[in-house]
């Protein structure tokens, strides 16, 4: 089957103009593919560019060289050169991203935060909220919190809100950045089964899993990351 | 009277004002700027109307003057005397006898004919001024007929009073084109302006504007579909002449608050 | 998404004598898109906004708007009546200070109803009905409809200004520092309301702000301006999380995080 994500020759460096133009290389010549139904884990010490790679795929970072081709509604889109409009379209329909930290929107209740990607995808309000509520309860967010804004939630609760946001739409591509870092054992197991279900429906998953147990449970392949070089 | 030109104004000034009047008649409702002269009375006492009257009056004319809605007020008497002395014209209090009626606050109850001219004294000619302070902008609004916002004022009336409470100087559209202030006449008189045989001239001395409504021109009062234009009606009849269709003044007749209603136009 | 941009801006330049207001600005705005224009005071963002909304005539360049009836037209090639009509119906302008965008002497209801009356609405009951509906949508209690704006709080005034603009169902809204005059505590509520309305109505918005947090919450895309020129543009989160230009990096690095 054609890969859902194909990365080739990808290089990323930061030029810190505020610090006198210091150049900080992060990735160089990265190449990898993720097939539908497959979970690929980026593996390596911190500072090896794992999170940056996910952000590049999501279009959050710009790369200096290479391509990131994502299958989107039968088309191949290179994130590295796509227009902002195209990237936003991919984020609505194709790529889900669970970051480590929830960026909270003031005043918006948790259930709407979670339902929002569903609404953007095109679900009815009812369907999006129904799916949001199901995920919130699977992730053990007490019902009394559903209608409160998550700004004051604990770190673990915020991470679960973030997870629910990532899974509310059946995205063909999922990017997971340490999704279980702040979770207890029960919730880790829920995340493992959510990932399993996503794989079963054919999602291509690229993730960073710090927790060895979770990693072994979900990853089909490991890609070792060693600062600036990487063996495929 | 010796030492003064006929009807006080010099002939050059009259010609200038007549040119403005001709333009005003040609563009019904449009405010024509004119070089308003200093008159021997303060602004606000009818300097605009007097200049218009002075420019059109001839030796054979018969002048009626209404001020505060009546012929017998100080200012009306003064203006009549002014023209009697400077032009030697006959004056009257009878509408039917007059060839020129200069007025503030009323249109006579007796219908005017096509051989009569009514001259309105106008304090504030610009109907859009309350919502737009810039003259350049109000001129542009007139040029582009952007009059929709005028209804904001009527909206406020209905919202506050349950009906359009503006009772005088009620805005009108002239010939379907220009928005016009009819001067502070009661809205009771607005229908008399519509398709009337008389020529209607308006003079604003301080604001230096002249405008006109030619005979038989449509003059429509602004309104809402669900709050149509309507004039005041009284339960009373005139205590003096028993008229039932005129604009009535309330007059207190004794120290105990006794009151009667009488015709505002005593003719 | 529609197949062509709502607004095409090409090489827009505006000078004030020898001083440059904005220089060679080009971009496209698509239907439903929110574009943030960020930069410090004097960067030219307000000059640009005034040119785009036809309040200032640019010295050079073209601003092409996809009109409802005739498709893309250069706004400065339209006749003045058409351009003014466009600005009153198809566009909205939300000023930083609500007093600039409201009629302080008439009631909230009249403020909201004005645009309807300006395009010919003559049924009081229906105008009032729509005003009530819009007050509700911007979270102003309906029983305040006959109150004068001067009795409103800053946040309410700004919401009233938004209702007054949106009642004519514009497709393009210009906002100049919409939260700039508000206390922090009411900013969040306004931003949330704006986000909801923008998404619900499919509005295209150009929002000028110096507040990067506002830009992140509202805008899909950002243009960073400095000295009258655009120094960087791209997806909002990309510009803020991976700024390329030295000035953008400085701007992002200067934000205070509570």
Tab-separated table of C-alpha atoms in Angstrom, chain B residues 130-132 137 140-141 144 146-149 151-156 158-160 223-227, chain C residues 80-81 84 88 103 105-107 109-110 114 117-118 121-128 131 145-146 148:
chain	number	residue	atom	x	y	z
B	130	UNK	CA	-27.765	65.836	13.591
B	131	UNK	CA	-25.946	62.713	12.453
B	132	UNK	CA	-23.086	64.180	10.483
B	137	UNK	CA	-19.918	64.673	4.107
B	140	UNK	CA	-21.827	63.942	-0.457
B	141	UNK	CA	-24.747	62.190	1.197
B	144	UNK	CA	-25.499	60.190	-3.535
B	146	UNK	CA	-27.698	58.315	1.003
B	147	UNK	CA	-30.689	59.013	3.172
B	148	UNK	CA	-31.315	55.659	4.810
B	149	UNK	CA	-29.756	56.760	8.076
B	151	UNK	CA	-34.701	56.718	9.582
B	152	UNK	CA	-32.416	56.172	12.571
B	153	UNK	CA	-33.986	59.317	14.031
B	154	UNK	CA	-37.504	58.058	13.386
B	155	UNK	CA	-36.494	54.686	14.854
B	156	UNK	CA	-35.406	56.442	18.046
B	158	UNK	CA	-40.730	54.971	17.923
B	159	UNK	CA	-38.434	53.154	20.353
B	160	UNK	CA	-38.847	55.904	22.971
B	223	UNK	CA	-42.109	57.123	7.843
B	224	UNK	CA	-42.074	53.384	8.496
B	225	UNK	CA	-44.353	50.866	6.798
B	226	UNK	CA	-45.712	49.838	10.178
B	227	UNK	CA	-45.707	53.394	11.584
C	80	UNK	CA	-17.875	56.355	-5.350
C	81	UNK	CA	-21.524	55.470	-4.643
C	84	UNK	CA	-19.591	53.529	-0.297
C	88	UNK	CA	-21.782	49.918	4.258
C	103	UNK	CA	-23.442	56.682	17.306
C	105	UNK	CA	-26.357	59.762	20.794
C	106	UNK	CA	-28.824	57.068	19.762
C	107	UNK	CA	-29.928	53.833	21.399
C	109	UNK	CA	-31.144	49.271	18.862
C	110	UNK	CA	-30.787	52.209	16.476
C	114	UNK	CA	-28.774	51.669	11.072
C	117	UNK	CA	-32.218	51.310	7.285
C	118	UNK	CA	-29.317	52.572	5.182
C	121	UNK	CA	-35.405	48.664	5.472
C	122	UNK	CA	-38.575	50.614	6.296
C	123	UNK	CA	-40.427	48.259	8.622
C	124	UNK	CA	-39.824	49.284	12.220
C	125	UNK	CA	-40.938	45.967	13.700
C	126	UNK	CA	-38.611	43.920	11.534
C	127	UNK	CA	-35.666	46.281	12.078
C	128	UNK	CA	-36.171	46.033	15.825
C	131	UNK	CA	-31.571	44.377	16.356
C	145	UNK	CA	-31.978	47.735	23.410
C	146	UNK	CA	-33.320	51.233	24.129
C	148	UNK	CA	-27.815	54.798	25.073
